[in-house]
Short mmCIF file of C-alpha atoms in Angstrom, two decimals:
data_model
loop_
_atom_site.label_atom_id
_atom_site.label_comp_id
_atom_site.label_asym_id
_atom_site.label_seq_id
_atom_site.Cartn_x
_atom_site.Cartn_y
_atom_site.Cartn_z
CA UNK A 109 -0.03 0.01 0.05
CA UNK A 110 1.39 3.42 -0.67
CA UNK A 111 0.59 4.83 2.69
CA UNK A 112 3.11 2.02 3.89
CA UNK A 113 5.56 2.96 1.28
CA UNK A 114 5.30 6.44 2.39
CA UNK A 115 5.92 5.64 6.13
CA UNK A 116 9.00 3.69 5.19
CA UNK A 117 10.55 6.37 3.01
CA UNK A 118 9.91 9.18 5.34
CA UNK A 119 11.63 7.36 8.25
CA UNK A 120 14.41 6.45 6.14
CA UNK A 121 15.00 9.72 4.54
CA UNK A 122 17.00 12.56 6.54
CA UNK A 123 15.13 15.13 8.32
CA UNK A 124 13.79 17.81 6.06
CA UNK A 125 12.40 15.43 3.47
CA UNK A 126 8.91 14.92 2.39
CA UNK A 127 7.41 11.90 0.31
CA UNK A 128 4.64 12.50 -2.17
CA UNK A 129 2.79 9.85 -4.21
CA UNK A 130 0.19 9.75 -6.91
CA UNK A 131 -1.56 7.38 -9.12
CA UNK A 132 -1.58 8.97 -12.62
CA UNK A 133 -3.23 7.97 -15.64
CA UNK A 134 -1.82 9.39 -18.79
CA UNK A 135 -5.19 9.11 -20.51
CA UNK A 136 -6.36 11.84 -18.26
CA UNK A 137 -3.68 14.06 -19.28
CA UNK A 138 -4.56 13.85 -23.04
CA UNK A 139 -2.28 11.08 -24.06
CA UNK A 140 -3.57 7.84 -25.70
CA UNK A 141 -2.16 5.33 -23.30
CA UNK A 142 -3.97 2.74 -21.20
CA UNK A 143 -1.76 1.98 -18.19
CA UNK A 144 -1.79 3.90 -14.99
CA UNK A 145 1.51 4.55 -13.06
CA UNK A 146 2.25 5.14 -9.50
CA UNK A 147 4.82 7.91 -8.91
CA UNK A 148 6.70 8.32 -5.60
CA UNK A 149 8.63 11.42 -5.20
CA UNK A 150 10.97 12.48 -2.49
CA UNK A 151 11.43 16.37 -1.98
CA UNK A 152 13.35 18.47 0.30
CA UNK A 153 11.10 20.73 1.93
CA UNK A 154 13.41 23.85 1.62
CA UNK A 155 14.72 23.07 -1.97
CA UNK A 156 12.19 25.32 -3.52
CA UNK A 157 10.48 28.45 -2.62
CA UNK A 158 7.81 29.14 -5.57
CA UNK A 159 4.54 30.78 -6.31
CA UNK A 160 3.27 27.55 -7.76
CA UNK A 161 -0.35 26.52 -6.26
CA UNK A 162 -0.55 23.25 -4.72
CA UNK A 163 -2.50 20.61 -6.80
CA UNK A 164 -2.40 17.08 -7.68
CA UNK A 165 -1.74 15.65 -11.23
CA UNK A 166 -5.16 14.09 -11.20
CA UNK A 167 -6.73 17.51 -11.13
CA UNK A 168 -5.72 18.16 -14.66
CA UNK A 169 -8.00 16.69 -17.58
CA UNK A 170 -6.36 17.87 -20.89
CA UNK A 171 -7.99 17.26 -24.39
CA UNK A 172 -7.40 13.84 -25.91
CA UNK A 173 -4.66 13.73 -28.54
CA UNK A 174 -6.17 12.14 -31.75
CA UNK A 175 -4.23 9.49 -33.28
CA UNK A 176 -4.82 11.01 -36.71
CA UNK A 177 -2.73 13.94 -35.76
CA UNK A 178 0.48 12.00 -35.13
CA UNK A 179 0.32 10.11 -38.25
CA UNK A 180 2.95 11.05 -40.87
CA UNK A 181 0.95 12.04 -44.00
CA UNK A 182 3.97 11.54 -46.29
CA UNK A 183 3.71 7.88 -46.04
CA UNK A 184 1.70 6.05 -48.37
CA UNK A 185 -0.61 3.21 -47.18
CA UNK A 186 1.81 0.08 -47.67
CA UNK A 187 0.52 -3.23 -46.75
CA UNK A 188 3.90 -5.29 -46.28
CA UNK A 189 3.97 -9.14 -46.75
CA UNK A 190 2.52 -10.27 -43.22
CA UNK A 191 3.10 -13.66 -41.79
CA UNK A 192 0.02 -16.03 -41.84
CA UNK A 193 -0.41 -15.52 -38.06
CA UNK A 194 -0.17 -11.60 -38.49
CA UNK A 195 -2.61 -11.70 -41.43
CA UNK A 196 -5.20 -13.87 -39.42
CA UNK A 197 -4.84 -11.29 -36.54
CA UNK A 198 -5.35 -8.29 -38.83
CA UNK A 199 -8.33 -9.97 -40.44
CA UNK A 200 -9.92 -10.59 -36.97
CA UNK A 201 -9.52 -6.76 -36.17
CA UNK A 202 -10.99 -5.73 -39.51
CA UNK A 203 -13.96 -7.93 -38.85
CA UNK A 204 -14.36 -6.59 -35.27
CA UNK A 205 -14.12 -2.96 -36.59
CA UNK A 206 -16.49 -3.49 -39.55
CA UNK A 207 -19.46 -2.13 -37.53
CA UNK A 208 -17.73 0.99 -36.25
CA UNK A 209 -18.17 4.26 -37.62
CA UNK A 210 -16.31 4.74 -40.99
CA UNK A 211 -13.17 7.03 -40.93
CA UNK A 212 -11.80 5.96 -37.41
CA UNK A 213 -8.14 5.35 -36.93
CA UNK A 214 -7.51 2.00 -35.50
CA UNK A 215 -4.26 0.68 -33.89
CA UNK A 216 -3.78 -2.91 -33.42
CA UNK A 217 -0.80 -5.25 -32.17
CA UNK A 218 -0.28 -7.80 -34.99
CA UNK A 219 2.16 -9.65 -32.80
CA UNK A 220 -0.32 -10.96 -30.19
CA UNK A 221 -3.22 -13.22 -30.91
CA UNK A 222 -6.62 -11.73 -30.66
CA UNK A 223 -8.09 -14.29 -28.27
CA UNK A 224 -7.62 -13.39 -24.74
CA UNK A 225 -5.55 -10.51 -25.43
CA UNK A 226 -5.57 -8.02 -22.72
CA UNK A 227 -2.35 -6.10 -22.83
CA UNK A 228 -2.78 -4.64 -26.31
CA UNK A 229 -6.31 -4.52 -27.32
CA UNK A 230 -7.75 -2.83 -30.44
CA UNK A 231 -7.81 0.87 -30.10
CA UNK A 232 -9.88 3.35 -31.74
CA UNK A 233 -9.15 7.25 -32.06
CA UNK A 234 -9.47 7.60 -28.13
CA UNK A 235 -6.72 5.27 -26.98
CA UNK A 236 -3.83 3.08 -28.13
CA UNK A 237 -2.27 0.03 -26.57
CA UNK A 238 0.73 0.48 -24.32
CA UNK A 239 3.75 0.62 -26.37
CA UNK A 240 5.99 -2.04 -24.81
CA UNK A 241 9.75 -2.23 -25.71
CA UNK A 242 9.53 -5.48 -27.57
CA UNK A 243 6.44 -4.52 -29.56
CA UNK A 244 7.35 -3.59 -33.12
CA UNK A 245 4.19 -4.63 -34.75
CA UNK A 246 1.57 -1.82 -33.94
CA UNK A 247 -0.44 -1.63 -37.17
CA UNK A 248 -2.73 1.30 -38.16
CA UNK A 249 -5.67 1.46 -40.50
CA UNK A 250 -8.78 3.40 -40.92
CA UNK A 251 -12.27 1.92 -40.75
CA UNK A 252 -14.14 1.63 -44.02
CA UNK A 253 -11.20 2.47 -46.23
CA UNK A 254 -7.72 1.03 -47.22
CA UNK A 255 -5.81 4.07 -45.83
CA UNK A 256 -3.12 4.06 -43.17
CA UNK A 257 -2.50 0.35 -43.58
CA UNK A 258 0.99 0.23 -42.25
CA UNK A 259 3.19 -0.37 -39.21
CA UNK A 260 3.59 2.73 -36.80
CA UNK A 261 7.05 4.54 -37.45
CA UNK A 262 9.36 5.14 -34.48
CA UNK A 263 8.63 8.81 -34.81
CA UNK A 264 5.03 8.23 -34.41
CA UNK A 265 5.47 6.22 -31.24
CA UNK A 266 7.70 8.81 -29.79
CA UNK A 267 4.87 11.42 -30.49
CA UNK A 268 2.20 9.39 -28.89
CA UNK A 269 4.10 9.52 -25.69
CA UNK A 270 4.96 13.32 -25.92
CA UNK A 271 8.48 13.01 -27.05
CA UNK A 272 9.91 15.05 -29.83
CA UNK A 273 9.50 12.74 -32.95
CA UNK A 274 12.81 13.92 -34.15
CA UNK A 275 14.57 12.06 -31.37
CA UNK A 276 14.20 8.91 -33.37
CA UNK A 277 16.69 10.16 -36.08
CA UNK A 278 19.45 10.43 -33.42
CA UNK A 279 19.10 7.13 -31.78
CA UNK A 280 19.29 3.50 -33.02
CA UNK A 281 15.91 1.81 -33.26
CA UNK A 282 16.35 -0.51 -30.24
CA UNK A 283 17.36 2.52 -28.10
CA UNK A 284 14.32 4.46 -29.24
CA UNK A 285 11.99 1.43 -28.25
CA UNK A 286 13.59 1.34 -25.02
CA UNK A 287 12.82 5.11 -24.39
CA UNK A 288 9.16 4.62 -25.46
CA UNK A 289 8.51 1.13 -24.16
CA UNK A 290 6.72 1.02 -20.92
CA UNK A 291 7.52 4.70 -20.14
CA UNK A 292 5.11 7.21 -18.66
CA UNK A 293 4.18 9.89 -21.22
CA UNK A 294 6.09 13.17 -21.16
CA UNK A 295 3.03 15.24 -20.11
CA UNK A 296 2.38 13.16 -17.09
CA UNK A 297 5.78 13.24 -15.87
CA UNK A 298 5.94 16.94 -16.29
CA UNK A 299 2.61 17.32 -14.21
CA UNK A 300 4.17 14.98 -11.43
CA UNK A 301 7.34 17.07 -11.32
CA UNK A 302 5.36 20.30 -11.10
CA UNK A 303 3.03 19.00 -8.42
CA UNK A 304 6.15 17.67 -6.40
CA UNK A 305 7.78 21.12 -6.86
CA UNK A 306 4.55 22.72 -5.46
CA UNK A 307 4.74 20.50 -2.23
CA UNK A 308 1.33 19.10 -2.46
CA UNK A 309 1.14 16.18 0.18
#
């Protein structure tokens, strides 16, 4: 329990430190991710004297980022040769989304079987699967058309989590995937830092 973690850390830290914790869902901060995170922050009480108001990250609800706005328009629809298993999974996603409103952007994970899949479900324009470090098979398509049928690029994955998409140009692919895999979105981290700075218990 967070209360026990707090008590333990406050006893272990030197005098003059305070421990703050929040459970933050990046989806509430405008980022299309599904996984909430626990943040535990140690802060020296005399480290900052600022006029910032005291608030919690969960008090902020920002407009959701539409997936369409992060897709690179310069990339033509390009359906590569999929493995039989990937094609089977993609066909299942197409069948599932057939009744959805036309023109919705969908992201699905072709590396996972559809049955019983809980870590990376089909996503519509409101959310996307958590981008895990080992997952290179996030596939995008638009309902009711053949547009956007391709895998997400590194730059698009970075942008989904709030990073500068050009960061991918300076890093090897594996390094970029580690940064965006299982990380918290940049806006959420920014909110947590700001709240810790303001000293909200």
